[in-house]
């Protein structure tokens, strides 16, 4: 049995597209157990490599290949449906997104129009916790578009020496796979989004198209290969999770599974319903994330399994309409050069519209005055002293902390909640030194194993947490520091409480002198030992230690809930949680409070009344997201910190 893209239409390839697209859709829809559905994209890459290589090889052998015609076909295939979906998304965004979110949508649309959305999303969002990013999935289209730019040229240069071409494919495959395996450990976002670490998947499809692996000698052999291929794809669909280091070597099973199904001619993939969904797969892939993302956004909650299935069905219906009225006319129309030009025109038009969105700052004039005031607090991160905190890029050296006031004798140590505390201390007139590291747990010799943090591992705050703690300890021991204030989001390191419902789950592991926690369950003992050791050393050095207790924590983004609540689909805001949310941290902090030389400040005593912790005051949010107080709310806590001011005769 021959296996090449040049042997005519293969319905099993359309069936394989179904096997690729459905896991992706169900994964994004939040359907239980489909935790690794994102691997469907890798199956698509193998299919693309197989088909594109086969088309080019066939046309070159028949001496009728034209790069111009190749790009015309790609334009008619890709741009019409993409234009329709992106345009619809921009229009819906105008109606329901905040200006900040609308600007982000406009930026992503511009990147789509210039075939670089993978770079845009690599630099701006996490695939597994992106917020509202209805066009995030277009990163994979950008990877393929970049592949289309270089691969035909490579083929033209080497087609007269087939062995050279095959050697080139093998070289790219091996190099790309090695790069992917290396990057996934140190730069997981780059490994996920960029072509160099994904090219090997396309190359494997190309080698299949060039008949480098022969073909099954019998139907039985083809069926066995197909069954193995199903297993290699479906096991990761249900076994992988967003915490799985990916792609790297973890991408090998689904990629090899797709290759086996192509090689074995996909036993079972040519059934009528598999082929029909496969024909809709491109439009279904385009539509599913905008539908799912807007549904989640407007309800301000994860979709229920039923809601996820309903969103998937809506996406399938839109795909059927798009295939019938957009894709098909452009693909089978008679005047193909003209249709290609019309299809390509959609990209600059989209870019122009998206640039209008960006340059108008998301059209804020469309909001009601109260909405504008409520959303304005989302900018409070910049109004807090965030310049003094290590987060995504630059490192704030604890040896050169920010200074507030004259002759400070107080050192503030912590994460982004310490940033909030800094605003309270400044309002109280306390002279202090401050350097923070976002998300870094306070403790002697304590750090984060970035290899288990997914895309967060790219952040400087994760990579340099151990260095930050070591340098802060050195700074705390300096003679000018008399008091050390420790302020953190104590529940942030999975020390007993689950993640905030508004955040995605992260497999965050703490590291101490004995190594990395074997699971998140091991974080608690490591944190408590490292924190207790720090207290002992600071007290032994004659330092006064002040610990700021946990903040009440809403289970939702407060300004966002107030905004989307106006559409009538989101639940009403509820009080922030305190005792239930922080039970483990409170038990531990109350135990260390008993130590001589340690005192506590409890912000919740002022923020909560009779166990109720409001999230708004006079219609305005008290939080600029789902756990950080606004600047005004932070300043209201200033009386709690007045005792840290030095006596007047000491100033």
XYZ file of C-alpha atoms in Angstrom:
651
model
C 0.000 0.000 0.000
C 1.456 3.366 -1.003
C 1.298 6.215 1.430
C 1.755 9.629 -0.055
C -0.181 12.830 -0.320
C 0.131 12.568 -4.088
C -2.091 9.513 -4.386
C -5.365 11.446 -4.372
C -7.956 12.394 -1.781
C -7.714 10.520 1.498
C -10.855 10.708 3.638
C -8.934 9.338 6.613
C -6.969 12.609 6.739
C -10.207 14.516 7.238
C -11.121 11.970 9.900
C -7.772 12.590 11.568
C -8.590 16.299 11.611
C -11.640 15.402 13.692
C -9.424 13.508 16.111
C -7.265 16.633 16.321
C -9.913 19.317 16.725
C -12.371 17.695 19.139
C -9.892 17.296 22.025
C -8.851 20.946 21.650
C -12.453 22.141 21.699
C -13.440 19.953 24.653
C -10.304 20.948 26.570
C -11.043 24.645 26.216
C -14.692 24.002 27.049
C -13.609 22.551 30.379
C -15.106 19.109 29.802
C -14.044 16.814 32.668
C -11.133 14.438 32.082
C -10.114 16.021 28.739
C -7.221 17.680 30.544
C -4.657 17.146 27.782
C -6.806 18.061 24.801
C -4.313 20.742 23.790
C -2.228 18.010 22.117
C -4.689 18.123 19.212
C -2.695 21.047 17.847
C 0.334 18.771 17.493
C -1.747 16.344 15.449
C -2.691 19.249 13.176
C 0.979 20.106 12.691
C 1.771 16.583 11.506
C -1.184 16.693 9.100
C -0.051 20.051 7.717
C 3.504 18.837 7.198
C 2.220 15.763 5.379
C -0.207 17.593 3.099
C 1.938 20.614 2.251
C 4.992 18.492 1.476
C 2.901 16.157 -0.644
C 1.360 19.007 -2.640
C 4.697 20.690 -3.305
C 6.462 17.417 -4.171
C 3.732 16.378 -6.574
C 3.596 19.726 -8.366
C 7.368 19.988 -8.644
C 7.565 16.478 -10.096
C 4.888 17.482 -12.625
C 6.781 20.730 -13.360
C 3.851 22.952 -12.526
C 4.775 24.280 -9.087
C 4.470 28.032 -8.583
C 5.220 29.769 -5.328
C 2.737 32.493 -6.253
C 0.004 29.929 -6.865
C 0.948 28.130 -3.640
C 0.423 31.320 -1.653
C -2.795 32.061 -3.493
C -4.178 28.678 -2.427
C -3.060 29.280 1.148
C -4.760 32.692 1.092
C -8.039 31.226 -0.183
C -7.811 28.439 2.389
C -6.864 30.442 5.481
C -7.881 34.084 5.238
C -11.653 34.180 4.538
C -12.787 32.206 7.587
C -10.087 33.802 9.736
C -11.229 37.280 8.689
C -14.853 36.448 9.475
C -14.059 35.129 12.948
C -11.635 37.895 13.921
C -13.973 40.612 12.636
C -16.908 39.147 14.588
C -14.740 38.902 17.703
C -13.709 42.547 17.426
C -17.337 43.637 17.054
C -18.472 41.609 20.068
C -15.496 42.914 22.012
C -16.698 46.458 21.398
C -19.957 45.594 23.156
C -18.702 43.627 26.158
C -14.985 44.140 26.877
C -13.365 46.685 29.141
C -11.086 49.195 27.396
C -7.964 47.420 28.684
C -9.231 44.048 27.452
C -10.336 45.571 24.155
C -6.865 47.021 23.577
C -5.380 43.565 24.208
C -7.833 42.094 21.710
C -6.862 44.758 19.182
C -3.181 44.011 19.695
C -3.738 40.304 19.140
C -5.759 41.024 15.980
C -2.926 43.154 14.587
C -0.480 40.322 15.215
C -2.802 37.887 13.426
C -2.898 40.145 10.383
C 0.901 40.117 10.159
C 1.220 36.359 10.837
C 2.933 36.746 14.201
C 0.306 36.049 16.850
C 2.479 33.291 18.320
C 5.102 35.934 19.157
C 2.416 38.229 20.561
C 0.974 35.606 22.883
C 4.400 34.285 23.818
C 5.292 37.716 25.156
C 1.952 38.671 26.659
C -0.045 35.750 28.082
C 0.026 32.247 29.475
C -1.781 29.698 27.301
C -3.227 27.967 30.354
C -4.250 31.091 32.300
C -4.729 33.822 29.703
C -7.676 35.792 31.058
C -9.970 36.885 28.231
C -8.056 36.130 25.040
C -10.598 34.884 22.487
C -7.987 34.793 19.703
C -5.276 32.981 21.646
C -5.628 29.816 19.572
C -4.468 31.608 16.432
C -0.880 31.159 17.623
C -0.873 27.775 15.885
C -1.972 29.358 12.595
C 0.963 31.758 12.860
C 3.334 28.817 13.323
C 1.977 27.216 10.151
C 2.070 30.492 8.222
C 5.719 30.964 9.151
C 6.351 27.384 8.019
C 4.713 28.199 4.669
C 7.152 31.068 4.199
C 10.378 29.070 4.337
C 9.447 25.496 3.435
C 8.515 25.919 -0.271
C 11.777 27.790 -0.845
C 13.753 25.025 0.853
C 11.987 22.468 -1.323
C 12.673 24.382 -4.531
C 16.359 24.699 -3.709
C 16.821 20.998 -2.945
C 14.172 19.177 -4.979
C 16.646 18.002 -7.640
C 18.557 16.102 -4.968
C 15.904 14.156 -3.103
C 18.386 12.655 -0.667
C 19.569 16.118 0.271
C 15.994 17.168 0.888
C 15.348 14.172 3.080
C 18.578 14.838 4.983
C 17.493 18.450 5.482
C 14.136 17.333 6.879
C 15.825 14.903 9.250
C 18.304 17.565 10.353
C 15.535 20.068 11.112
C 13.481 17.376 12.844
C 16.273 16.242 15.161
C 17.485 19.761 15.889
C 13.998 21.076 16.533
C 13.096 18.173 18.831
C 16.310 18.659 20.809
C 15.616 22.379 21.081
C 12.053 21.713 22.210
C 13.228 19.290 24.902
C 15.775 21.829 26.161
C 13.526 24.890 26.028
C 10.582 23.297 27.799
C 12.687 23.138 30.971
C 14.035 26.698 30.882
C 11.754 28.735 28.596
C 8.464 26.816 28.444
C 6.493 29.630 26.810
C 9.014 29.932 23.991
C 8.958 26.152 23.525
C 5.177 26.203 23.349
C 4.598 29.090 20.962
C 7.533 29.325 18.569
C 8.187 27.542 15.270
C 11.752 26.346 15.985
C 10.529 24.090 18.797
C 7.493 22.900 16.802
C 9.088 22.412 13.373
C 9.966 18.761 14.031
C 6.260 17.893 14.101
C 5.781 19.389 10.645
C 8.969 17.731 9.399
C 7.757 14.286 10.452
C 4.630 14.821 8.372
C 6.857 15.890 5.483
C 8.955 12.726 5.698
C 5.774 10.657 5.590
C 4.713 12.457 2.428
C 8.063 11.669 0.815
C 7.527 7.944 1.463
C 10.504 7.703 3.760
C 8.785 5.032 5.844
C 7.217 2.933 3.112
C 3.719 1.785 3.924
C 1.827 -1.074 5.559
C 2.202 -4.358 3.696
C -1.320 -5.493 4.573
C -4.616 -4.251 5.945
C -3.861 -6.007 9.211
C -0.591 -4.122 9.576
C -2.374 -0.866 8.786
C -5.032 -1.590 11.429
C -2.424 -2.409 14.059
C -0.573 0.821 13.273
C -3.849 2.742 13.474
C -4.750 1.228 16.838
C -1.326 2.166 18.184
C -1.819 5.671 16.791
C -5.179 6.036 18.528
C -3.621 5.010 21.808
C -0.682 7.395 21.501
C -3.081 10.293 20.891
C -5.922 9.455 23.275
C -3.835 8.558 26.319
C -2.249 12.033 26.475
C -5.683 13.612 25.892
C -6.808 12.164 29.216
C -3.478 11.810 31.055
C -1.783 15.144 30.378
C -2.701 18.336 32.228
C -1.743 22.004 31.852
C 1.041 21.257 34.351
C 2.658 18.718 32.008
C 5.931 20.184 30.651
C 5.018 20.634 27.000
C 5.880 20.247 24.156
C 9.352 18.714 24.483
C 9.490 14.946 24.731
C 5.909 14.904 26.026
C 4.788 15.795 22.495
C 6.323 12.627 21.062
C 3.351 10.297 21.776
C 0.642 12.367 20.021
C 2.983 13.290 17.165
C 3.991 9.668 16.615
C 0.345 8.672 16.985
C -0.664 11.036 14.193
C 2.194 9.719 12.044
C 1.108 6.105 12.604
C -2.480 6.920 11.659
C -1.330 8.594 8.452
C 1.068 5.725 7.687
C -1.578 3.080 8.420
C -4.275 4.957 6.485
C -6.316 5.616 9.596
C -8.470 2.562 10.098
C -11.865 3.860 11.260
C -11.179 7.501 10.387
C -13.035 7.423 7.059
C -16.488 7.071 8.590
C -19.040 9.605 7.392
C -19.335 11.599 10.623
C -15.564 11.721 11.167
C -15.045 13.062 7.653
C -17.851 15.611 7.973
C -16.519 17.068 11.201
C -13.021 16.980 9.710
C -14.202 19.122 6.818
C -15.461 21.656 9.358
C -12.366 21.395 11.532
C -10.702 24.630 10.422
C -13.766 26.778 11.016
C -14.569 24.862 14.203
C -11.062 25.512 15.487
C -11.422 29.221 14.704
C -14.837 29.652 16.304
C -14.583 27.529 19.414
C -12.376 29.730 21.585
C -14.204 33.036 20.976
C -17.506 31.312 21.795
C -16.142 29.599 24.915
C -14.126 32.591 26.105
C -16.980 35.071 25.782
C -19.338 32.641 27.533
C -16.914 32.340 30.449
C -16.301 36.066 30.447
C -19.935 37.136 30.590
C -20.821 34.638 33.312
C -17.562 35.354 35.167
C -17.224 31.670 35.982
C -15.824 28.453 34.518
C -18.333 26.742 32.259
C -20.183 23.771 33.681
C -19.841 20.526 31.703
C -23.272 21.192 30.197
C -22.346 24.791 29.432
C -19.108 23.651 27.833
C -20.947 21.167 25.631
C -23.493 23.821 24.627
C -20.680 26.217 23.685
C -19.068 23.432 21.649
C -22.328 22.782 19.802
C -22.731 26.503 19.058
C -19.171 26.535 17.732
C -19.929 23.552 15.503
C -23.050 25.260 14.122
C -21.069 28.425 13.357
C -18.396 26.282 11.723
C -20.969 24.646 9.461
C -22.280 28.058 8.367
C -18.768 29.384 7.795
C -17.756 26.321 5.803
C -20.835 26.637 3.600
C -20.919 30.395 3.049
C -17.327 31.543 3.518
C -14.794 28.731 3.069
C -16.398 26.899 0.155
C -17.054 29.890 -2.152
C -13.421 30.986 -1.868
C -12.014 27.498 -2.346
C -14.071 26.345 -5.346
C -14.869 29.633 -7.094
C -13.860 29.948 -10.736
C -11.778 33.131 -10.734
C -9.193 31.890 -8.261
C -6.574 34.649 -8.625
C -9.261 37.249 -7.986
C -10.626 35.297 -5.018
C -7.102 34.973 -3.597
C -6.610 38.738 -3.853
C -9.947 39.348 -2.130
C -9.074 36.872 0.614
C -5.676 38.461 1.188
C -7.289 41.908 1.393
C -8.981 40.834 4.619
C -5.692 40.930 6.538
C -4.789 44.626 6.021
C -8.407 45.590 6.651
C -8.370 43.681 9.932
C -5.063 45.284 10.848
C -6.484 48.758 10.179
C -9.567 48.111 12.307
C -7.494 46.576 15.109
C -5.115 49.542 15.101
C -8.100 51.851 15.562
C -9.022 49.826 18.667
C -5.468 50.141 20.009
C -4.984 53.829 19.238
C -8.353 54.788 20.748
C -7.300 53.028 23.990
C -10.162 50.572 23.663
C -12.854 53.202 23.004
C -13.484 54.152 26.669
C -16.164 56.663 25.677
C -18.615 53.776 25.215
C -18.670 53.139 28.994
C -21.044 54.601 31.552
C -19.442 57.031 34.056
C -19.784 54.577 36.979
C -18.233 51.785 34.913
C -15.285 54.036 34.092
C -14.702 54.855 37.760
C -14.961 51.224 38.828
C -12.560 50.034 36.139
C -10.082 52.828 36.828
C -8.869 50.985 39.936
C -7.419 48.257 37.688
C -4.548 50.644 37.158
C -3.739 50.699 40.867
C -0.930 48.181 40.514
C 1.065 50.990 38.918
C -0.046 53.422 41.630
C 1.292 51.064 44.287
C 5.133 50.988 44.444
C 5.347 48.136 41.917
C 8.625 49.636 40.681
C 10.172 48.158 43.816
C 9.109 44.595 42.985
C 10.677 41.884 40.858
C 8.024 40.326 38.669
C 8.270 39.485 34.955
C 11.484 41.053 33.720
C 13.875 43.191 35.739
C 15.288 42.179 39.129
C 14.993 44.574 42.078
C 18.191 44.070 44.035
C 17.517 43.843 47.793
C 20.958 45.378 48.318
C 19.535 48.538 46.725
C 15.937 48.677 47.957
C 13.517 51.543 47.462
C 13.653 54.082 50.287
C 10.603 55.815 51.733
C 11.240 58.654 54.155
C 14.458 59.719 55.849
C 16.805 57.477 57.856
C 14.618 54.378 57.648
C 15.160 51.619 60.197
C 12.351 49.377 58.949
C 12.779 46.816 56.157
C 9.651 45.539 54.358
C 10.105 41.996 52.958
C 7.584 40.075 50.875
C 5.697 39.679 47.623
C 2.981 41.673 45.842
C 0.964 41.894 49.068
C 3.995 43.607 50.586
C 3.606 46.130 47.758
C 0.112 46.839 49.106
C 1.484 47.030 52.645
C 4.063 49.548 51.430
C 1.271 51.900 50.384
C -0.282 51.606 53.869
C 3.064 52.229 55.580
C 3.828 55.221 53.383
C 0.411 56.694 54.191
C 1.182 56.173 57.903
C 4.411 58.159 57.551
C 6.705 55.237 58.326
C 10.273 55.583 56.967
C 11.210 52.212 55.485
C 13.218 50.264 52.926
C 11.379 48.024 50.493
C 12.176 45.402 47.854
C 9.673 42.714 46.871
C 9.577 39.611 44.711
C 6.148 38.741 43.332
C 4.949 35.266 44.370
C 8.156 34.440 46.265
C 7.547 32.735 49.642
C 9.410 34.245 52.579
C 11.834 31.844 54.218
C 15.464 31.113 54.935
C 16.910 29.121 52.017
C 13.497 28.888 50.383
C 12.857 29.124 46.630
C 10.519 27.863 43.902
C 11.207 24.982 41.536
C 10.463 26.815 38.300
C 10.358 23.568 36.297
C 7.007 22.748 37.907
C 5.463 26.206 37.471
C 4.463 25.944 33.806
C 4.666 29.201 31.881
C 5.141 31.106 35.150
C 8.659 29.700 35.201
C 9.590 32.324 32.609
C 9.063 35.080 35.154
C 12.126 36.520 36.826
C 10.258 36.489 40.140
C 10.138 32.693 40.059
C 13.627 32.158 38.715
C 15.332 34.435 41.244
C 13.189 33.787 44.318
C 15.978 31.968 46.167
C 18.439 34.742 45.377
C 15.928 37.329 46.572
C 15.404 35.596 49.928
C 19.153 35.217 50.494
C 19.854 38.871 49.698
C 16.926 40.145 51.759
C 18.244 38.205 54.743
C 21.668 39.816 54.293
C 20.045 43.250 54.094
C 17.937 42.572 57.192
C 21.067 41.801 59.221
C 22.608 45.219 58.484
C 22.896 47.420 61.592
C 20.644 50.182 60.222
C 17.669 47.788 60.152
C 15.950 47.536 63.523
C 12.563 46.157 62.449
C 11.714 43.663 59.722
C 8.123 43.631 58.422
C 7.101 40.388 56.698
C 4.069 40.692 54.428
C 2.902 38.118 51.896
C -0.023 36.390 50.298
C 0.403 33.506 52.705
C -1.926 31.095 50.899
C -0.232 31.536 47.542
C 2.224 28.620 47.744
C -0.215 25.719 48.070
C 0.570 25.154 51.745
C -2.804 23.626 52.487
C -5.456 25.720 50.805
C -6.509 25.313 47.173
C -5.946 27.968 44.554
C -8.270 30.942 44.410
C -11.223 29.962 42.150
C -10.407 32.859 39.838
C -6.939 31.428 39.160
C -5.882 28.319 37.322
C -4.285 25.540 39.324
C -0.470 25.562 39.251
C 1.782 22.694 40.273
C 3.965 24.970 42.382
C 6.757 23.213 44.336
C 8.873 24.809 47.028
C 12.589 24.091 47.375
C 14.754 24.102 50.505
C 18.126 22.660 51.451
C 16.721 19.130 51.281
C 15.426 19.514 47.718
C 12.136 20.040 45.912
C 8.795 19.091 47.449
C 7.624 15.787 45.969
C 4.153 17.311 45.504
C 2.247 20.421 46.508
C 1.311 18.588 49.704
C 4.967 18.831 50.734
C 5.035 22.614 50.464
C 3.553 23.246 53.889
C 6.324 21.640 55.933
C 9.049 23.249 53.822
C 7.521 26.694 54.167
C 6.890 26.434 57.899
C 10.436 25.194 58.613
C 12.079 27.851 56.440
C 9.916 30.650 57.844
C 10.463 29.550 61.447
C 14.217 29.343 60.841
C 14.146 32.892 59.493
C 12.322 34.165 62.567
C 14.847 32.481 64.851
C 17.792 34.050 63.012
C 16.243 37.531 62.923
C 15.320 37.457 66.621
C 18.765 36.137 67.544
C 20.235 39.096 65.646
C 18.208 41.481 67.805
C 15.657 42.450 65.167
C 12.034 43.252 65.901
C 9.824 41.185 63.629
C 6.368 42.312 62.556
C 4.195 39.953 60.531
C 1.268 41.287 58.496
C -1.588 38.802 58.543
C -3.445 37.660 55.426
C -5.861 39.865 53.536
C -9.478 38.853 52.959
C -9.575 37.362 49.482
C -12.457 37.527 46.991
C -13.010 34.521 44.776
C -13.408 36.768 41.738
C -11.873 39.835 40.120
C -13.864 42.607 41.764
C -13.785 45.391 39.095
C -14.430 42.802 36.387
C -17.399 41.311 38.269
C -18.936 44.750 38.681
C -18.470 45.452 34.967
C -19.784 42.189 33.522
C -22.570 42.181 36.094
C -24.233 44.902 34.035
C -24.917 42.304 31.311
C -27.049 40.260 33.712
C -25.294 36.893 33.391
C -22.738 37.020 36.220
C -23.622 36.424 39.893
C -23.759 39.350 42.283
C -20.528 40.139 44.177
C -20.125 38.212 47.434
C -18.045 39.136 50.495
C -14.399 38.154 50.456
C -13.386 34.979 52.267
C -11.138 35.089 55.280
C -11.234 32.320 57.875
C -12.111 29.552 55.427
C -9.658 30.753 52.819
C -6.737 31.158 55.223
C -7.332 28.474 57.852
C -3.919 26.789 57.495
C -1.993 30.072 57.327
C -3.898 31.525 60.301
C -3.162 28.486 62.455
C 0.533 28.737 61.660
C 0.805 32.514 62.095
C -0.970 32.410 65.442
C 1.567 29.846 66.614
C 4.583 31.983 65.662
C 2.939 35.106 67.101
C 3.669 33.697 70.550
C 7.427 34.014 70.029
C 9.248 36.725 71.899
C 10.221 39.522 69.558
C 7.353 38.839 67.107
C 4.224 40.973 66.783
C 1.289 40.826 64.372
C -0.726 43.319 62.372
C -4.143 42.038 61.294
C -5.593 44.078 58.366
C -8.738 41.936 58.432
C -9.677 43.437 61.802
C -10.308 46.723 60.005
C -11.488 45.357 56.646
C -14.080 42.963 58.084
C -16.980 43.459 60.478
C -18.741 40.575 62.253
C -17.009 38.087 59.954
C -18.192 39.890 56.798
C -15.454 41.218 54.503
C -16.973 43.510 51.836
C -15.381 43.862 48.414
C -16.889 47.258 47.624
C -17.553 50.520 49.447
C -20.009 53.094 48.148
C -20.180 51.224 44.841
C -16.400 51.281 44.338
C -14.125 48.219 44.410
C -11.840 47.684 47.401
C -9.643 45.381 45.294
C -8.040 46.081 41.935
C -8.179 42.361 41.077
C -9.053 39.233 43.092
C -6.629 39.642 46.007
C -4.853 43.023 45.991
C -6.351 46.051 47.739
C -6.748 49.283 45.831
C -4.569 52.243 46.760
C -7.443 53.965 48.577
C -8.290 50.812 50.548
C -4.618 50.352 51.416
C -4.318 53.921 52.665
C -7.339 53.384 54.892
C -5.230 50.799 56.783
C -2.545 53.383 57.650
C -3.544 53.587 61.354
C -2.462 49.945 61.766
C 1.136 50.907 60.933
C 1.529 54.144 62.883
C 3.271 52.219 65.661
C 6.174 51.510 63.284
C 7.102 55.176 63.146
C 10.182 56.105 65.189
C 9.774 58.436 68.160
C 9.906 62.105 67.183
C 13.207 62.695 68.937
C 14.802 59.852 66.947
C 13.866 61.170 63.533
